[in-house]
PDB file of C-alpha atoms in Angstrom:
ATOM      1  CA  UNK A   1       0.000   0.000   0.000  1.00  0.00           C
ATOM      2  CA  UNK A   2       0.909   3.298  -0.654  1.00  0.00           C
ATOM      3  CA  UNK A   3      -0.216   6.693   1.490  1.00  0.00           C
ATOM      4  CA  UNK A   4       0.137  10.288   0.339  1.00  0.00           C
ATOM      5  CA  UNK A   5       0.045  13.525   2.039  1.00  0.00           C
ATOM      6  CA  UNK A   6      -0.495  16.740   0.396  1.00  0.00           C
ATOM      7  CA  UNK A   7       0.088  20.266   2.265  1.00  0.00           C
ATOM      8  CA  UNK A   8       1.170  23.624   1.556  1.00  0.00           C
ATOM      9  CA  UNK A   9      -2.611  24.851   0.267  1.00  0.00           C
ATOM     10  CA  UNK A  10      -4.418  27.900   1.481  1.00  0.00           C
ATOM     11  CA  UNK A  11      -5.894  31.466   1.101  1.00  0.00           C
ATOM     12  CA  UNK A  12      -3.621  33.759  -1.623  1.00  0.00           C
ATOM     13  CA  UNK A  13      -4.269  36.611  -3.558  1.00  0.00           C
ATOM     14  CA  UNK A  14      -4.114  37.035  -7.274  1.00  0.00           C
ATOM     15  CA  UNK A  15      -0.800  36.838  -8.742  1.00  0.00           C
ATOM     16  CA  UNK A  16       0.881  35.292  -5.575  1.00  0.00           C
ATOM     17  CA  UNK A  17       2.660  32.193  -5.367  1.00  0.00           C
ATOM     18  CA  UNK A  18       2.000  28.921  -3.194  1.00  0.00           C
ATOM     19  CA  UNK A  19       4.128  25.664  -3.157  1.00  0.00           C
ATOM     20  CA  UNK A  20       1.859  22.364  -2.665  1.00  0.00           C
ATOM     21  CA  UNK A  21       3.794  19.093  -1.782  1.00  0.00           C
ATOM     22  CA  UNK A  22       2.903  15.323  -1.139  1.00  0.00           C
ATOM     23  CA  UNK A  23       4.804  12.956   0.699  1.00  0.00           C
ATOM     24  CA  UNK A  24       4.743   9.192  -0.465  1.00  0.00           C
ATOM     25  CA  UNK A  25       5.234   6.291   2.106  1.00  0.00           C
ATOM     26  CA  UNK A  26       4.618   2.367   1.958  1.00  0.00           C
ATOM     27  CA  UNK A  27       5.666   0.564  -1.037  1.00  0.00           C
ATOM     28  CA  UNK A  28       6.557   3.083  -3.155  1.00  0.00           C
ATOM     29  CA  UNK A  29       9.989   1.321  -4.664  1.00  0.00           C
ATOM     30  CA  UNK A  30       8.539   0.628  -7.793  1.00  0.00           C
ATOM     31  CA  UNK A  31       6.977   4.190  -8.957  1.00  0.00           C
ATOM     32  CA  UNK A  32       6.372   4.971 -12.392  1.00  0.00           C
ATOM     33  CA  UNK A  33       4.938   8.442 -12.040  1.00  0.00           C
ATOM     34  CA  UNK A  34       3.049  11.182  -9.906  1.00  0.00           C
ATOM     35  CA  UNK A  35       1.036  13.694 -10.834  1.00  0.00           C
ATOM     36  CA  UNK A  36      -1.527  16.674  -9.316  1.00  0.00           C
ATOM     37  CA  UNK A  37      -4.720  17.029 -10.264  1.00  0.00           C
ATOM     38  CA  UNK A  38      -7.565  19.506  -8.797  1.00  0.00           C
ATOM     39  CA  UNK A  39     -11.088  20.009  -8.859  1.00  0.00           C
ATOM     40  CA  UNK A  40     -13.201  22.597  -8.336  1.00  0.00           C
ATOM     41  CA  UNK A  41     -16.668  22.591  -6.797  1.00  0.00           C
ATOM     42  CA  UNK A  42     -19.138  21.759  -9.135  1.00  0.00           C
ATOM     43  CA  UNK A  43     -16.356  20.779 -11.668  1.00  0.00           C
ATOM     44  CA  UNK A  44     -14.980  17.054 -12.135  1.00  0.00           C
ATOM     45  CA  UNK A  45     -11.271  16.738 -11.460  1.00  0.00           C
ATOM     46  CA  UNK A  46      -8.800  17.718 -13.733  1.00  0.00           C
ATOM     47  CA  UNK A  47      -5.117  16.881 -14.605  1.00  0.00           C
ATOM     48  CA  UNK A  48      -2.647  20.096 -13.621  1.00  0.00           C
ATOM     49  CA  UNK A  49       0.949  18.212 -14.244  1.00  0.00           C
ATOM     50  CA  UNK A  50       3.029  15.037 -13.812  1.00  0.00           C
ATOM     51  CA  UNK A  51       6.469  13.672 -13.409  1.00  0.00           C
ATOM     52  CA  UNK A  52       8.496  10.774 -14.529  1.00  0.00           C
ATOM     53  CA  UNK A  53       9.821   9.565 -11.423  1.00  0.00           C
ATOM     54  CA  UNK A  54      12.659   7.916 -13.255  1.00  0.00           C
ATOM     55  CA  UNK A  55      13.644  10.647 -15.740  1.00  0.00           C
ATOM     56  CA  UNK A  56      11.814  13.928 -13.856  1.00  0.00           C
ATOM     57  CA  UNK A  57      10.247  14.222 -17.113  1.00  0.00           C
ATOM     58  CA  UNK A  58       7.027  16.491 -16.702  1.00  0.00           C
ATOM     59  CA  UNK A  59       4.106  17.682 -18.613  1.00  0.00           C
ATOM     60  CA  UNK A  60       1.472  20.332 -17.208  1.00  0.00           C
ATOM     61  CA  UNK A  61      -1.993  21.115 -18.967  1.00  0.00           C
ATOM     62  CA  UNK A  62      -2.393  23.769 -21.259  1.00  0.00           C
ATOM     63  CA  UNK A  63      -3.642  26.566 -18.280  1.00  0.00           C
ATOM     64  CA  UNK A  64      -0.787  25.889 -15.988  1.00  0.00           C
ATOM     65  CA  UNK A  65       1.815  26.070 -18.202  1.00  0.00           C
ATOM     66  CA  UNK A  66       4.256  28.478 -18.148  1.00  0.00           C
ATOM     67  CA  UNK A  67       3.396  29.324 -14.067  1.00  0.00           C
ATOM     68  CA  UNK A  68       3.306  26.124 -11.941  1.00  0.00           C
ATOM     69  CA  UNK A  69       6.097  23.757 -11.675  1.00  0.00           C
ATOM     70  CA  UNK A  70       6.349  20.605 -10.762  1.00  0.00           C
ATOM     71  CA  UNK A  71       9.713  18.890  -9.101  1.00  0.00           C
ATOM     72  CA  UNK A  72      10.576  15.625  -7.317  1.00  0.00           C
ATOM     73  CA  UNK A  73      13.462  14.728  -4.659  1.00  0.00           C
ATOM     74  CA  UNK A  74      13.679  10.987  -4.843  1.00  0.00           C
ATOM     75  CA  UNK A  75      15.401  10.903  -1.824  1.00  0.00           C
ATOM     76  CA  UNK A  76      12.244  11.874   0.423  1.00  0.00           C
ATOM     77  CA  UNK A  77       9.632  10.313  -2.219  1.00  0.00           C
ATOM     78  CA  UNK A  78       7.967  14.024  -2.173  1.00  0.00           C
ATOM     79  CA  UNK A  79       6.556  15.752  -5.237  1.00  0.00           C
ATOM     80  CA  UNK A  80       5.866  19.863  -4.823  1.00  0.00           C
ATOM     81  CA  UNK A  81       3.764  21.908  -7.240  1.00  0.00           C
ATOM     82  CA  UNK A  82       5.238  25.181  -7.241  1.00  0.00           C
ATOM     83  CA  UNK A  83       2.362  27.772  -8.391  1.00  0.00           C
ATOM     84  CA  UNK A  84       3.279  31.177  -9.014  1.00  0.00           C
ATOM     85  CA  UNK A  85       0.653  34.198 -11.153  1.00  0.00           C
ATOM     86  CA  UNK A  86      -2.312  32.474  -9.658  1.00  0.00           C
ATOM     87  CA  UNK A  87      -5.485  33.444 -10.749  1.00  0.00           C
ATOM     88  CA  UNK A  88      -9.088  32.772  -9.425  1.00  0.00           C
ATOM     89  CA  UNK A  89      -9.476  30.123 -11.475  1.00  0.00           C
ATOM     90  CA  UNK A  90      -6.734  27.844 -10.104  1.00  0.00           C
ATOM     91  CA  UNK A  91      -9.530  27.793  -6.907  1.00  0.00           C
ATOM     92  CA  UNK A  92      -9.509  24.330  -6.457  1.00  0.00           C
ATOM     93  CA  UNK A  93      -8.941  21.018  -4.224  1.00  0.00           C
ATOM     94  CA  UNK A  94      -5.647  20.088  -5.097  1.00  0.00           C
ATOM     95  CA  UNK A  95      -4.910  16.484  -5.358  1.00  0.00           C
ATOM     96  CA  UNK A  96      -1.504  14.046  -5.962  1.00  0.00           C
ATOM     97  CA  UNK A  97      -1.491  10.886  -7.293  1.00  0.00           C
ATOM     98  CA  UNK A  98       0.782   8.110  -7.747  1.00  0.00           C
ATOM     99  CA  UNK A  99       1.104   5.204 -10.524  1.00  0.00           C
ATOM    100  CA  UNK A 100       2.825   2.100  -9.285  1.00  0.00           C
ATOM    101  CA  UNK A 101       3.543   0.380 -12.565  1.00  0.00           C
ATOM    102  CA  UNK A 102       3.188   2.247 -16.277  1.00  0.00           C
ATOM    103  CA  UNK A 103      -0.375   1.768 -18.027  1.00  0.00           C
ATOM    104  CA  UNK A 104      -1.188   2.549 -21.721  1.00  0.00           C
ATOM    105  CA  UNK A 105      -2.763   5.141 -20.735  1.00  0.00           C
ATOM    106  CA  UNK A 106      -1.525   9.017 -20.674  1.00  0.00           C
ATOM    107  CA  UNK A 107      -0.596  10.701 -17.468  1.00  0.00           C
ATOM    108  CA  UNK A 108      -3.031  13.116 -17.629  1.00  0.00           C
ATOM    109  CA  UNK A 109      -5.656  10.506 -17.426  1.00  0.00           C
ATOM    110  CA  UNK A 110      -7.239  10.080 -13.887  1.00  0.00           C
ATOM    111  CA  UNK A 111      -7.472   5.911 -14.925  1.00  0.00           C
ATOM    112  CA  UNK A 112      -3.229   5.947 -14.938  1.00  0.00           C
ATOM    113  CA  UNK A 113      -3.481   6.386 -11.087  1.00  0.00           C
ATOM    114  CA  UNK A 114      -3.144   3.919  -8.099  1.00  0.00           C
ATOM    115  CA  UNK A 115      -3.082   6.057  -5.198  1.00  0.00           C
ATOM    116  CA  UNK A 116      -4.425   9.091  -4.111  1.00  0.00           C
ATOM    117  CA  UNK A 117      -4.166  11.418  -1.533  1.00  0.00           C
ATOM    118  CA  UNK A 118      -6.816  13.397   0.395  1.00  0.00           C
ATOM    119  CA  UNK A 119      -6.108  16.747  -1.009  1.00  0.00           C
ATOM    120  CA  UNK A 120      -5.469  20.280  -0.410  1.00  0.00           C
ATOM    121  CA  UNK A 121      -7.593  22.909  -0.387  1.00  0.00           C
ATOM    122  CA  UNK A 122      -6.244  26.328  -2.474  1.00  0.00           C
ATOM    123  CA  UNK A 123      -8.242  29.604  -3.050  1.00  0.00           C
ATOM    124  CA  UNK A 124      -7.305  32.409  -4.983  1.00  0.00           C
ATOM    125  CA  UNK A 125      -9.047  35.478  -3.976  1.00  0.00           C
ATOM    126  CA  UNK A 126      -9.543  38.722  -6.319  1.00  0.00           C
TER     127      UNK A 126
END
């Protein structure tokens, strides 16, 4: 089993900057990939970015691109989003996610998941 922790979320202005992370524990040897995803209320959950845990490869959706960030440090099996220009529209339960084994499937597919955590709540106010 695997268990994930996210933190970092919270209350931020416009155009300020928050850093989410998630801490992997159990049996997490054998991980193929993490990734964030959020929802907002009333929304369904959507993909944000993901990493390669092997390579640190990422890829980020089309409205995050360009002002969140997403890194890895093996040694502590954490994963941090760093979000910076936020907007009111990033408002959102922020979820990470962890694949055990790779799927034919991409990463920015909720079905590529094992694991989640229980997720962090951001707002963006105007």
């Amino acid at each position: 089993q695997v268990q994930l922790v996210e933190s970092g979320g919270g209350l931020v202005q416009a155009g300020g900057s928050l850093r989410l992370s998630c801490a992997a524990s159990g049996r997490t040897l054998s991980t193929y990939a993490m990734g964030w995803f959020r929802q907002a209320t009333g929304k369904e959950r959507e993909f944000v970015a993901a990493i390669r845990w092997s390579t640190g490869g990422t890829s980020y959706a089309d409205s995050v691109k360009g002002r969140f960030t997403m890194s890895r440090d093996n040694a502590i099996n954490t994963v941090y989003l760093q979000m910076n220009s936020l907007k009111v529209e990033d408002t959102a339960v922020y979820y990470c996610a962890l694949e055990r084994s790779m799927k034919l499937v991409p990463l920015s597919s909720m079905n590529a998941y094992d694991y989640w955590g229980q997720g962090t709540q951001v707002t963006v106010s105007s």
